[in-house]
PDB file of C-alpha atoms and ligand atoms in Angstrom:
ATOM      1  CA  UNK O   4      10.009 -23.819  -0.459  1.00 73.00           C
ATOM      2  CA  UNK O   5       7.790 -24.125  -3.021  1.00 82.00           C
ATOM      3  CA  UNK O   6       8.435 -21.872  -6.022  1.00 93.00           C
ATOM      4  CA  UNK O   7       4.908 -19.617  -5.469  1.00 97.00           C
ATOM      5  CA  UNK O   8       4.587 -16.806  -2.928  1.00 98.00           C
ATOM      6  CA  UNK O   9       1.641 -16.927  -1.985  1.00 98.00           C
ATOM      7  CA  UNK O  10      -0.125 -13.492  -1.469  1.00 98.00           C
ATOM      8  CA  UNK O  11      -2.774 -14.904   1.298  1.00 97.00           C
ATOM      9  CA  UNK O  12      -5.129 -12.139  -0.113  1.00 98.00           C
ATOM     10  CA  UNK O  13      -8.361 -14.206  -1.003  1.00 97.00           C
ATOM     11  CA  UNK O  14      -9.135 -14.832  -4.763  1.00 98.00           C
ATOM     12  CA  UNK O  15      -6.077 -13.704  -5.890  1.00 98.00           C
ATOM     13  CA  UNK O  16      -3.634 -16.756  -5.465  1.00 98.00           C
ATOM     14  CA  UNK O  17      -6.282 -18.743  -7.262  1.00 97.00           C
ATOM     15  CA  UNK O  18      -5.978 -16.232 -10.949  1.00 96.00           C
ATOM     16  CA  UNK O  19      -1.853 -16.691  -9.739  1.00 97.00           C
ATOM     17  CA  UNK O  20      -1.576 -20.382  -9.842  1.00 96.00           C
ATOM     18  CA  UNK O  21      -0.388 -19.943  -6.212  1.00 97.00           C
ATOM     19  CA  UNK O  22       1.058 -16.514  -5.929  1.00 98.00           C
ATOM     20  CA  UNK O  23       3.613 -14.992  -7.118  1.00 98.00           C
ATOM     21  CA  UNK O  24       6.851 -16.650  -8.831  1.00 98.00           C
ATOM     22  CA  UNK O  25       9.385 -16.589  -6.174  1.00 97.00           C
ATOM     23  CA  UNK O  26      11.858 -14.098  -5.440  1.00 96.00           C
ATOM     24  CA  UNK O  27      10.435 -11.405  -8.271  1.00 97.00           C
ATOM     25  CA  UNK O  28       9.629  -8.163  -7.994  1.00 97.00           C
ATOM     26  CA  UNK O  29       5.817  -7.067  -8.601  1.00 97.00           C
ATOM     27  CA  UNK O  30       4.677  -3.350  -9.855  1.00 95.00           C
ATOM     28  CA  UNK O  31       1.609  -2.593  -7.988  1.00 96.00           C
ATOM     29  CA  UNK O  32      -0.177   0.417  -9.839  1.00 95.00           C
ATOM     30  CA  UNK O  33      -3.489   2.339  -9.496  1.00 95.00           C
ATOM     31  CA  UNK O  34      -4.347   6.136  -9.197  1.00 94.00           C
ATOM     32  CA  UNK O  35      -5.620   7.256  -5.556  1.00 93.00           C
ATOM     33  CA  UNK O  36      -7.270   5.724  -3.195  1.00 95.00           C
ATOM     34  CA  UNK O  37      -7.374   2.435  -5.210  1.00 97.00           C
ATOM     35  CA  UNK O  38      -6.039  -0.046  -2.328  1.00 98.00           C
ATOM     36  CA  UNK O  39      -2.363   0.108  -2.784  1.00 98.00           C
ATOM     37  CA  UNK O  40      -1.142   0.767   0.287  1.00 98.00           C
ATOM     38  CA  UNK O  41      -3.794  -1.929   1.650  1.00 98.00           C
ATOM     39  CA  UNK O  42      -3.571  -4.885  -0.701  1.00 98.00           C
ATOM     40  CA  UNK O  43       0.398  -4.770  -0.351  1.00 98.00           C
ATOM     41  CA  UNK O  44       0.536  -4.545   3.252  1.00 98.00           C
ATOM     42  CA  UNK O  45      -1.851  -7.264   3.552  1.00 98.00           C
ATOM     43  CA  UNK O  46       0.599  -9.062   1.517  1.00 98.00           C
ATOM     44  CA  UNK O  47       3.596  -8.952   4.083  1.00 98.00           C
ATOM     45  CA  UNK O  48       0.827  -9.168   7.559  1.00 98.00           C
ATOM     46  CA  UNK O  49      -0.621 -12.610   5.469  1.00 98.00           C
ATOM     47  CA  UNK O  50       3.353 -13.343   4.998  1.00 98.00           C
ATOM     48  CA  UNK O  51       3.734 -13.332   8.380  1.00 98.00           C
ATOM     49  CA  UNK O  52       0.803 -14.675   9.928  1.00 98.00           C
ATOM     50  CA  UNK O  53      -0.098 -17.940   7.820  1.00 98.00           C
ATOM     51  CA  UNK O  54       3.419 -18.491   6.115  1.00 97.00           C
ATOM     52  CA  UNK O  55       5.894 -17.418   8.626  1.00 98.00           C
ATOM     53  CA  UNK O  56       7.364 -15.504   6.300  1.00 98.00           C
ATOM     54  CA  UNK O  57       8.644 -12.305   7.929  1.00 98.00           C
ATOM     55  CA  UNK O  58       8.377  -8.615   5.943  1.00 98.00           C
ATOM     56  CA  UNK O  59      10.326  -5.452   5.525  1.00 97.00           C
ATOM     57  CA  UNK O  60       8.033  -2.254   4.915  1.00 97.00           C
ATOM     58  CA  UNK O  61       9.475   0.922   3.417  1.00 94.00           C
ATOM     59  CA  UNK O  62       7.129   3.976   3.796  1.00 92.00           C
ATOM     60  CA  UNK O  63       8.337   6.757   1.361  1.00 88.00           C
ATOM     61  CA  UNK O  64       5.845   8.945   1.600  1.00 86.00           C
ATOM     62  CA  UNK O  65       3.062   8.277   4.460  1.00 89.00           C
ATOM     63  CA  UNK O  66       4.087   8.962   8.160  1.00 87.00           C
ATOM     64  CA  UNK O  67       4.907   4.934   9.673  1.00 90.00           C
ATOM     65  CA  UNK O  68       2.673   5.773  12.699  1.00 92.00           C
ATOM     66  CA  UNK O  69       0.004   6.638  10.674  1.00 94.00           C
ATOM     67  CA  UNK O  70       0.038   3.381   8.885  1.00 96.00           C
ATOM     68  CA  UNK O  71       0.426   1.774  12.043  1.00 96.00           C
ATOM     69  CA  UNK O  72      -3.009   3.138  13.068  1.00 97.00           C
ATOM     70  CA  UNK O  73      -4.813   2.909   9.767  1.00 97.00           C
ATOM     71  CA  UNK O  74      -4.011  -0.667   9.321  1.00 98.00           C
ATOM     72  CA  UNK O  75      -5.045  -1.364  12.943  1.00 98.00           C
ATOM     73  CA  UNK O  76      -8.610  -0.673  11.319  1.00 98.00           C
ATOM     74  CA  UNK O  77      -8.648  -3.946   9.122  1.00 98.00           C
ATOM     75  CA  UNK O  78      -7.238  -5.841  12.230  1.00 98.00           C
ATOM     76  CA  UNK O  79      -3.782  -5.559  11.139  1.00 98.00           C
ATOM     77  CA  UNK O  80      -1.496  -5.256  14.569  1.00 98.00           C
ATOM     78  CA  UNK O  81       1.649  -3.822  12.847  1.00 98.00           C
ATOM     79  CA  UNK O  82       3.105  -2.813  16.601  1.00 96.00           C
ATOM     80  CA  UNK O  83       2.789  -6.236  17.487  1.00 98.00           C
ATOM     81  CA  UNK O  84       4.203  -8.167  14.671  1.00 98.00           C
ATOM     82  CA  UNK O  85       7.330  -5.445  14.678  1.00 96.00           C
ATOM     83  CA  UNK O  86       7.868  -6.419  18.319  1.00 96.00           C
ATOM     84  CA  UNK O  87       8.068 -10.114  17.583  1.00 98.00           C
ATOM     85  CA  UNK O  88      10.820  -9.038  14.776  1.00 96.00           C
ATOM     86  CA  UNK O  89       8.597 -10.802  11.788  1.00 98.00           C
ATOM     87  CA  UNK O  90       8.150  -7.126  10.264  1.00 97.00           C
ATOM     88  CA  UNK O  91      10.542  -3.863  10.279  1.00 96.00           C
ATOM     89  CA  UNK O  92       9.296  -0.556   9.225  1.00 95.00           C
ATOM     90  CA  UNK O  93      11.351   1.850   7.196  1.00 91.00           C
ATOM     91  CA  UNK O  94      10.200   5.302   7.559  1.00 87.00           C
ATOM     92  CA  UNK O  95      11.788   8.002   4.865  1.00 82.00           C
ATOM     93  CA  UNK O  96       8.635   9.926   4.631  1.00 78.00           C
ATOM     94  CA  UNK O  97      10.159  13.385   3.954  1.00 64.00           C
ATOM     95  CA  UNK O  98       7.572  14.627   6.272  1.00 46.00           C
ATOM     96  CA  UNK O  99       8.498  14.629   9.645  1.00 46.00           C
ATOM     97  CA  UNK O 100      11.197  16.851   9.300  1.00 47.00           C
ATOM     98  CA  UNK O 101      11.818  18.547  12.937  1.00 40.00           C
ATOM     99  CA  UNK O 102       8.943  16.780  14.387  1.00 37.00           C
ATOM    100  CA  UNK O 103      10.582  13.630  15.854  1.00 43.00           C
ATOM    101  CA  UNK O 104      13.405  12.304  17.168  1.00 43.00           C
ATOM    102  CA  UNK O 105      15.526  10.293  13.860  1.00 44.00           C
ATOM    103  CA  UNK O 106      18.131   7.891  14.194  1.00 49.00           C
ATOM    104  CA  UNK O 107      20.886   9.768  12.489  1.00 48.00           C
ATOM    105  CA  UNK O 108      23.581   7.425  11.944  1.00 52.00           C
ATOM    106  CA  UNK O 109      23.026   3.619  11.108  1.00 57.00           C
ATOM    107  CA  UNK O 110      26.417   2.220  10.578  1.00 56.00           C
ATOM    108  CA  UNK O 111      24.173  -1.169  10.329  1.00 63.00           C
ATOM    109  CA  UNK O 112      20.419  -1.642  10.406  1.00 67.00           C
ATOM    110  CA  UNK O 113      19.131  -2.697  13.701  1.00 70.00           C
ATOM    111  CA  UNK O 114      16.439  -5.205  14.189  1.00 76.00           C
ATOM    112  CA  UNK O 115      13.728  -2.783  14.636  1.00 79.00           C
ATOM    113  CA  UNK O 116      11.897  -0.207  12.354  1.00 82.00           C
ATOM    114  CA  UNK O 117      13.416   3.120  12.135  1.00 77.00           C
ATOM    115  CA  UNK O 118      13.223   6.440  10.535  1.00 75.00           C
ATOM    116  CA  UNK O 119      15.553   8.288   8.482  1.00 73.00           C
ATOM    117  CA  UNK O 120      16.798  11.659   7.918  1.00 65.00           C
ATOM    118  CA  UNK O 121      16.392  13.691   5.048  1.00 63.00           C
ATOM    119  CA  UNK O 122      19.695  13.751   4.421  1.00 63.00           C
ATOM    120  CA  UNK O 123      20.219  10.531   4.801  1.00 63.00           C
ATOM    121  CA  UNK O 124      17.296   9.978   2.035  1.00 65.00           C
ATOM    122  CA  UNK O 125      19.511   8.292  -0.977  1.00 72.00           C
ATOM    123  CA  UNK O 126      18.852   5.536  -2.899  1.00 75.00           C
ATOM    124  CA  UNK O 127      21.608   3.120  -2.658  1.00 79.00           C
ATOM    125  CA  UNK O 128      21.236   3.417   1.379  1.00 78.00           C
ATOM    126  CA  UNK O 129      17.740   2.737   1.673  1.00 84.00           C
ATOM    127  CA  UNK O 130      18.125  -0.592  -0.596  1.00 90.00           C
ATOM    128  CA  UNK O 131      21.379  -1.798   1.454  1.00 89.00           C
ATOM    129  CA  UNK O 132      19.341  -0.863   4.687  1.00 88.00           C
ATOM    130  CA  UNK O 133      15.918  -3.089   3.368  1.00 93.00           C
ATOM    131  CA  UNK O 134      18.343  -5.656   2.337  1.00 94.00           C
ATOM    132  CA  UNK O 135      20.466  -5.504   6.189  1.00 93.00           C
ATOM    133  CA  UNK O 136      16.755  -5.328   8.003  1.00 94.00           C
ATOM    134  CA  UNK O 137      15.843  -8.427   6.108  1.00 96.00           C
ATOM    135  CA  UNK O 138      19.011 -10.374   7.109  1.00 95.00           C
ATOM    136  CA  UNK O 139      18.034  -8.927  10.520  1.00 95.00           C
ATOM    137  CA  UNK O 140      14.655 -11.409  10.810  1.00 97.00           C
ATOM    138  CA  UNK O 141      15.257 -13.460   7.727  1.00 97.00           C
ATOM    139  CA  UNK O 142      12.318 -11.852   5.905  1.00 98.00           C
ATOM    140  CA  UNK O 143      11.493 -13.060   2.355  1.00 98.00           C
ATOM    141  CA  UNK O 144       9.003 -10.408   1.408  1.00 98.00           C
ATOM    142  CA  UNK O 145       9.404  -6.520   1.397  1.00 98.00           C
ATOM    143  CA  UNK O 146       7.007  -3.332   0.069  1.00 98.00           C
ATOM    144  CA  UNK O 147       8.251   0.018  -0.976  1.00 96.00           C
ATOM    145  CA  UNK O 148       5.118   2.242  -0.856  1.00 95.00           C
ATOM    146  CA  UNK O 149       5.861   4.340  -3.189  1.00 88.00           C
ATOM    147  CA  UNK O 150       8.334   4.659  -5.904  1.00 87.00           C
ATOM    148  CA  UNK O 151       7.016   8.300  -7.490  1.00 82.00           C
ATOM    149  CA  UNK O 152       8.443   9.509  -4.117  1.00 78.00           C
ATOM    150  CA  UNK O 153      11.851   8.482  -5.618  1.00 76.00           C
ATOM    151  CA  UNK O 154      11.979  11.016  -7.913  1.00 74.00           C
ATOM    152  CA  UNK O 155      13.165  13.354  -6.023  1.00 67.00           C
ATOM    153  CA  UNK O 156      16.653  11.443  -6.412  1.00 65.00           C
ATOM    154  CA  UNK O 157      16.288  10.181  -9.715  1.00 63.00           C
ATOM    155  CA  UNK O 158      16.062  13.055 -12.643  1.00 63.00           C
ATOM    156  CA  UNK O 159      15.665  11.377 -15.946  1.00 70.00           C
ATOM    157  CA  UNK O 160      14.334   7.949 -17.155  1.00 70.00           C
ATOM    158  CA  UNK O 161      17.646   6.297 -17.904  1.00 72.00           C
ATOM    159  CA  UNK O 162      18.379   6.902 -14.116  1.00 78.00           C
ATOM    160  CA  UNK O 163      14.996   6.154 -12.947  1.00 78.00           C
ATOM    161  CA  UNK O 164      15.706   3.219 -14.774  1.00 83.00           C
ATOM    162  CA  UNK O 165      18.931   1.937 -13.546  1.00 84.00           C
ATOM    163  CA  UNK O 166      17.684   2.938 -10.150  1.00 84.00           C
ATOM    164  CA  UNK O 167      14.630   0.286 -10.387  1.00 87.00           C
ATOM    165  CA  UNK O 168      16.967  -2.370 -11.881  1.00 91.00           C
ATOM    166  CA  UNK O 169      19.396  -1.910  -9.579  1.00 91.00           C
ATOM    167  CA  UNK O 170      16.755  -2.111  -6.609  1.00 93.00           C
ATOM    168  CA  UNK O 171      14.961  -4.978  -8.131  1.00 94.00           C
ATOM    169  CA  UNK O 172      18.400  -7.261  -8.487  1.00 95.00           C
ATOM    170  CA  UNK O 173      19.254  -6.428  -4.839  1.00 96.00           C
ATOM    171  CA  UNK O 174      15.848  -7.810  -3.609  1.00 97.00           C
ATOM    172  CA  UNK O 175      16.091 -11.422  -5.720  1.00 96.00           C
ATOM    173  CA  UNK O 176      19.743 -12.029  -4.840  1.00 96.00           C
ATOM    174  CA  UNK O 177      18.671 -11.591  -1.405  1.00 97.00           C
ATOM    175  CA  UNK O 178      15.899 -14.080  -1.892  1.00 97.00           C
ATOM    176  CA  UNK O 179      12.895 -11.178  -1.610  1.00 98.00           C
ATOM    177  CA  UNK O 180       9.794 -11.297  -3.237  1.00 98.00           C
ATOM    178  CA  UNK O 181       8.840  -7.434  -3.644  1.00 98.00           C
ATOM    179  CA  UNK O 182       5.465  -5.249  -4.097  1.00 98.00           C
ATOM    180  CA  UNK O 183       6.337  -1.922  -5.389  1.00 96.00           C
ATOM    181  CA  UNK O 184       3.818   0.740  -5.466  1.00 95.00           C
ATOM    182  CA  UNK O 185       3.504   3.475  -7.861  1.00 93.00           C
ATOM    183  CA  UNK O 186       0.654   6.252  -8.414  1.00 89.00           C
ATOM    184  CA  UNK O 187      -0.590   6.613 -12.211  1.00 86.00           C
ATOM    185  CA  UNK O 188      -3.341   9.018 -13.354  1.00 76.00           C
ATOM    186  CA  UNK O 189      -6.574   7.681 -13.946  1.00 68.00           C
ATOM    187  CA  UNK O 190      -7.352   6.008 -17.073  1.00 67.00           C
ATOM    188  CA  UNK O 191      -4.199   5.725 -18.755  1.00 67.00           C
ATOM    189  CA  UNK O 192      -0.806   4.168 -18.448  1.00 74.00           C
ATOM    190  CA  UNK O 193       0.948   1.332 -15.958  1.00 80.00           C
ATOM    191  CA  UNK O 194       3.181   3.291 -14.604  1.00 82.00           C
ATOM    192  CA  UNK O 195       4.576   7.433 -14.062  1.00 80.00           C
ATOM    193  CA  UNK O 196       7.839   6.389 -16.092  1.00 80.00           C
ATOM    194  CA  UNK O 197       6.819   4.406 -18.699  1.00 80.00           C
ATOM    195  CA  UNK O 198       9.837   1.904 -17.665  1.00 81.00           C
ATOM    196  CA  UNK O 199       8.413   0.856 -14.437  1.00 85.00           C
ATOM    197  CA  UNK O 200       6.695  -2.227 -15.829  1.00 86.00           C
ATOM    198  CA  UNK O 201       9.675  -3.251 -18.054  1.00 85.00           C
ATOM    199  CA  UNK O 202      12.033  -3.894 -15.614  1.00 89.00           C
ATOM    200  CA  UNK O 203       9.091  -5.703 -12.781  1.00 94.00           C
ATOM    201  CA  UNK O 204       8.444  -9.334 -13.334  1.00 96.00           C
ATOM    202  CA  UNK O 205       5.123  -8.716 -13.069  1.00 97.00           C
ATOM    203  CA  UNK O 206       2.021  -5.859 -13.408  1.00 96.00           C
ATOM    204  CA  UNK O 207      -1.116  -5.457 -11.154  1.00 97.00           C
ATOM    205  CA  UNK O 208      -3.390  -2.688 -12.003  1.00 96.00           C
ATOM    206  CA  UNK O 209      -6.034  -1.744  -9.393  1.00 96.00           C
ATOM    207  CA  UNK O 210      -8.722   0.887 -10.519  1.00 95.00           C
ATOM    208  CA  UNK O 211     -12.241   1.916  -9.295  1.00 95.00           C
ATOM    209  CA  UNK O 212     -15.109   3.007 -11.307  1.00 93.00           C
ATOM    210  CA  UNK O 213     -16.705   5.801  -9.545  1.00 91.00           C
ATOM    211  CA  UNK O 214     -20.021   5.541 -11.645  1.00 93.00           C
ATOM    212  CA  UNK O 215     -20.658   2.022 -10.917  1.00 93.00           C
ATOM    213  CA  UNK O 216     -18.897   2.140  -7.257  1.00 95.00           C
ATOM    214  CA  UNK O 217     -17.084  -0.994  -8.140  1.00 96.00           C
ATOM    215  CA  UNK O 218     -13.040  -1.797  -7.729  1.00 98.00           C
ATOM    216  CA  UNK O 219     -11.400  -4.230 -10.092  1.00 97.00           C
ATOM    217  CA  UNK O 220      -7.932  -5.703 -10.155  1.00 97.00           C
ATOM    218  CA  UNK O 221      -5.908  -6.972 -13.464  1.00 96.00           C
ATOM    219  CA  UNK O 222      -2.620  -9.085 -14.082  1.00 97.00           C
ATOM    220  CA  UNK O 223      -1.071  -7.277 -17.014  1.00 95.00           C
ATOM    221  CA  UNK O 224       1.792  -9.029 -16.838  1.00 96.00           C
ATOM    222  CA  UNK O 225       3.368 -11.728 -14.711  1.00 98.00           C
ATOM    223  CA  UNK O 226       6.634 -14.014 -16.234  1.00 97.00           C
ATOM    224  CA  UNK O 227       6.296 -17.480 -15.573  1.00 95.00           C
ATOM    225  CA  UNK O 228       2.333 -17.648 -15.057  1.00 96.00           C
ATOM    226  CA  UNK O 229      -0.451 -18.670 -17.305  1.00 96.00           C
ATOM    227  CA  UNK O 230      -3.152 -15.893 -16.092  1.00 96.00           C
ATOM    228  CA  UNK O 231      -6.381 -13.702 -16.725  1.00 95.00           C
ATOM    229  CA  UNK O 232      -5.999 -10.383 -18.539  1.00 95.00           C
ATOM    230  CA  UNK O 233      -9.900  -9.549 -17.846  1.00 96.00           C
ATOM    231  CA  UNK O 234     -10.142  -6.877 -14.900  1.00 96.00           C
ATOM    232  CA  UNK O 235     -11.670  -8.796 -12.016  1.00 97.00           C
ATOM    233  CA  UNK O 236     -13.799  -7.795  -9.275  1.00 98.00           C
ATOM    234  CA  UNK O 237     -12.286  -6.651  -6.063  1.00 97.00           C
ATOM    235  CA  UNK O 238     -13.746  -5.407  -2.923  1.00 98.00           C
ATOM    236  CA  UNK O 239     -12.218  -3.641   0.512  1.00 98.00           C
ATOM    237  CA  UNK O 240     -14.087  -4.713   3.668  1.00 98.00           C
ATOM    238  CA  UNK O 241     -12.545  -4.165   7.142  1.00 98.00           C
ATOM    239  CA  UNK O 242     -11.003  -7.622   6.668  1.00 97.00           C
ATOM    240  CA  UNK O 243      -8.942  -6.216   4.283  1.00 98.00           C
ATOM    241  CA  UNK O 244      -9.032  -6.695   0.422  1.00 98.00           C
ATOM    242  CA  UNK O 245     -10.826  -9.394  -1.316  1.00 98.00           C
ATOM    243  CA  UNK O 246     -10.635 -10.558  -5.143  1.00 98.00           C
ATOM    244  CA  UNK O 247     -14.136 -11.865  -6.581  1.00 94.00           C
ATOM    245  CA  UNK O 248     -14.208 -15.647  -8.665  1.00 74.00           C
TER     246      UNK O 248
HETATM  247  N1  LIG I  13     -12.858  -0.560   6.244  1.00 97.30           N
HETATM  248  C1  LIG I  13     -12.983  -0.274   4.949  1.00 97.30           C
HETATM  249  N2  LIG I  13     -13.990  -0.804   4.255  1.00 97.30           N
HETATM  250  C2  LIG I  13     -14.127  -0.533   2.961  1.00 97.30           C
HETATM  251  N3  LIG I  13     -13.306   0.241   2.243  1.00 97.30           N
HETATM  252  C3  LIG I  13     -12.282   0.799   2.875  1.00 97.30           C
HETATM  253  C4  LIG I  13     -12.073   0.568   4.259  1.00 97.30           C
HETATM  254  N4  LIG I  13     -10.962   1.240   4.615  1.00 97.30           N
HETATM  255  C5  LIG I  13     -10.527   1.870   3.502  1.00 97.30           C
HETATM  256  N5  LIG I  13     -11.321   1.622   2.466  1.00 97.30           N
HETATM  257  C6  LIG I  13     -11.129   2.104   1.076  1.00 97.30           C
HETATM  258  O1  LIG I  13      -9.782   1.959   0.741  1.00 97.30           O
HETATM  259  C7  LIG I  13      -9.256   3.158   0.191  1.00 97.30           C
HETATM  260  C8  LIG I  13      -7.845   3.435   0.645  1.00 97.30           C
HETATM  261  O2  LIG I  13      -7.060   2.332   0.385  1.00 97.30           O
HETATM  262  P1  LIG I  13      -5.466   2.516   0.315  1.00 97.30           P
HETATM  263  O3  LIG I  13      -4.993   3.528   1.259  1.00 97.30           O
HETATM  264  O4  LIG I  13      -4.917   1.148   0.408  1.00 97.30           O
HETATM  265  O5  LIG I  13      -5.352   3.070  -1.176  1.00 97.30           O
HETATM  266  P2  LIG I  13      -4.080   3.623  -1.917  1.00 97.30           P
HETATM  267  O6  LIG I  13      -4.228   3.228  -3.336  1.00 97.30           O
HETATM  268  O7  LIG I  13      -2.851   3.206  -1.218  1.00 97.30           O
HETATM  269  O8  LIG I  13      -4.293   5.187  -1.748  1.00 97.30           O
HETATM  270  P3  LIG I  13      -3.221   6.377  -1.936  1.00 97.30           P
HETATM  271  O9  LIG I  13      -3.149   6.612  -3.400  1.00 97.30           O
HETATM  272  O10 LIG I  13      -3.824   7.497  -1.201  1.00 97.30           O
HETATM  273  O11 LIG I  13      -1.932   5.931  -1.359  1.00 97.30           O
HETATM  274  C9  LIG I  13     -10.124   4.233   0.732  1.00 97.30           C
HETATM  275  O12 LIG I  13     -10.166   5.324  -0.188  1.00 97.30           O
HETATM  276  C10 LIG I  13     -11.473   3.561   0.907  1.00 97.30           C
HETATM  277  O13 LIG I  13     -12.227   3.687  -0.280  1.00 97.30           O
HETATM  278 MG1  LIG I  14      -1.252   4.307  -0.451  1.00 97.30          MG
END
């Protein structure tokens, strides 16, 4: 395996010298609406389909069917891919409380995407159950869309903190190269926390400029890669995302 992951998104393994270094763990961040939720699960479909490398998506906050449909839009069959067992959803959006059926105990994870109840919503158990589904269908890539949602177990910095370490140590001793997404305010800062980037191997900012109805993407950080700090173009088709030379 060579010791680059690539992302498959066009233009931006080029600016990576391949992708991303192997078995790190990447803070995606961007106010709303920037292409988060897109550019990372285009990440783990472009895993699967041209690397064979299978994915593990946790969904903290939007509803997993919901994603399922919107992705379907940039040709993205999530259904199908999670029925060949190259990609298990993870579903601890807080919202569906009373509206579907959950799977209440999970003694172990099983091979297929699943939800979880809210009071079943704690830290630790969500990273032991990405790390199980992984093992499940020997995925090497997983997303955790988003981290702000986190808070609600985390109170203070030192624990947010500890929490992301902890999380991020679990995913490279397991081999998994990880896209985590967090929400900042427009404009300023890289992350809600301020400790987000410190502990991520690398930084990606994505941002839109309303006035000149352009997107552009930036590598603020990324260990063990010589790389562009200028903003570069980016643009969302229904192919997906695409980063301009
Ligand atoms: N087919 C498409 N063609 C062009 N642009 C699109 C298309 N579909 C979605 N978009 C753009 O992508 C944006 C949504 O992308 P995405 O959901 O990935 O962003 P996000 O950063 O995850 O948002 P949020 O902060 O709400 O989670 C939309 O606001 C829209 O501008
Ligand atoms: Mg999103």
């Amino acid at each position: 395996m060579s010791d680059r992951c690539p992302t498959g998104i066009p233009g931006l393994d080029e600016i990576l010298g391949g992708g991303f270094p192997r078995a790190r763990s990447i803070l995606l961040a961007g106010s709303c609406g920037t292409g988060k939720t897109t550019l990372a699960i285009q990440f783990l479909v472009s895993g699967i389909v041209n690397y064979n490398e299978p994915g593990v998506l946790v969904t903290l906050e939007q509803d997993s069917d919901e994603i399922r449909r919107d992705m379907l839009k940039y040709g993205w069959d999530l259904k199908k891919l999670e029925e060949e067992k190259k990609l298990i959803l993870i579903d601890t959006s807080l919202s569906k409380i009373g509206i579907k059926e959950y799977v209440t105990s999970l003694p172990v994870a099983p091979e297929k995407s699943f939800s979880l109840l809210p009071g079943e919503f704690d830290f630790e158990r969500i990273t032991d159950l990405v790390v199980a589904s992984a093992r499940k269908i020997n995925a090497k890539r997983v997303v955790v869309d988003s981290l702000p949602a986190l808070d609600v177990l985390s109170k203070n910095e030192t624990s947010i903190r500890r929490v992301l370490l902890q999380m991020n140590y679990e995913f490279k001793v397991n081999g998994l190269n990880s896209i985590l997404i967090t929400e900042v305010p427009e404009e300023d800062g890289v992350s809600k926390h301020g400790v987000e980037e410190y502990v991520s191997d690398g930084v990606i900012i994505v941002k839109t400029n309303e006035a000149l109805d352009t997107r552009t993407i930036k590598i603020r950080k990324m260990r063990i890669t010589k790389h562009t700090l200028k903003p570069i173009a980016l643009e969302i088709t229904q192919q997906g995302i695409q980063v301009k030379k």
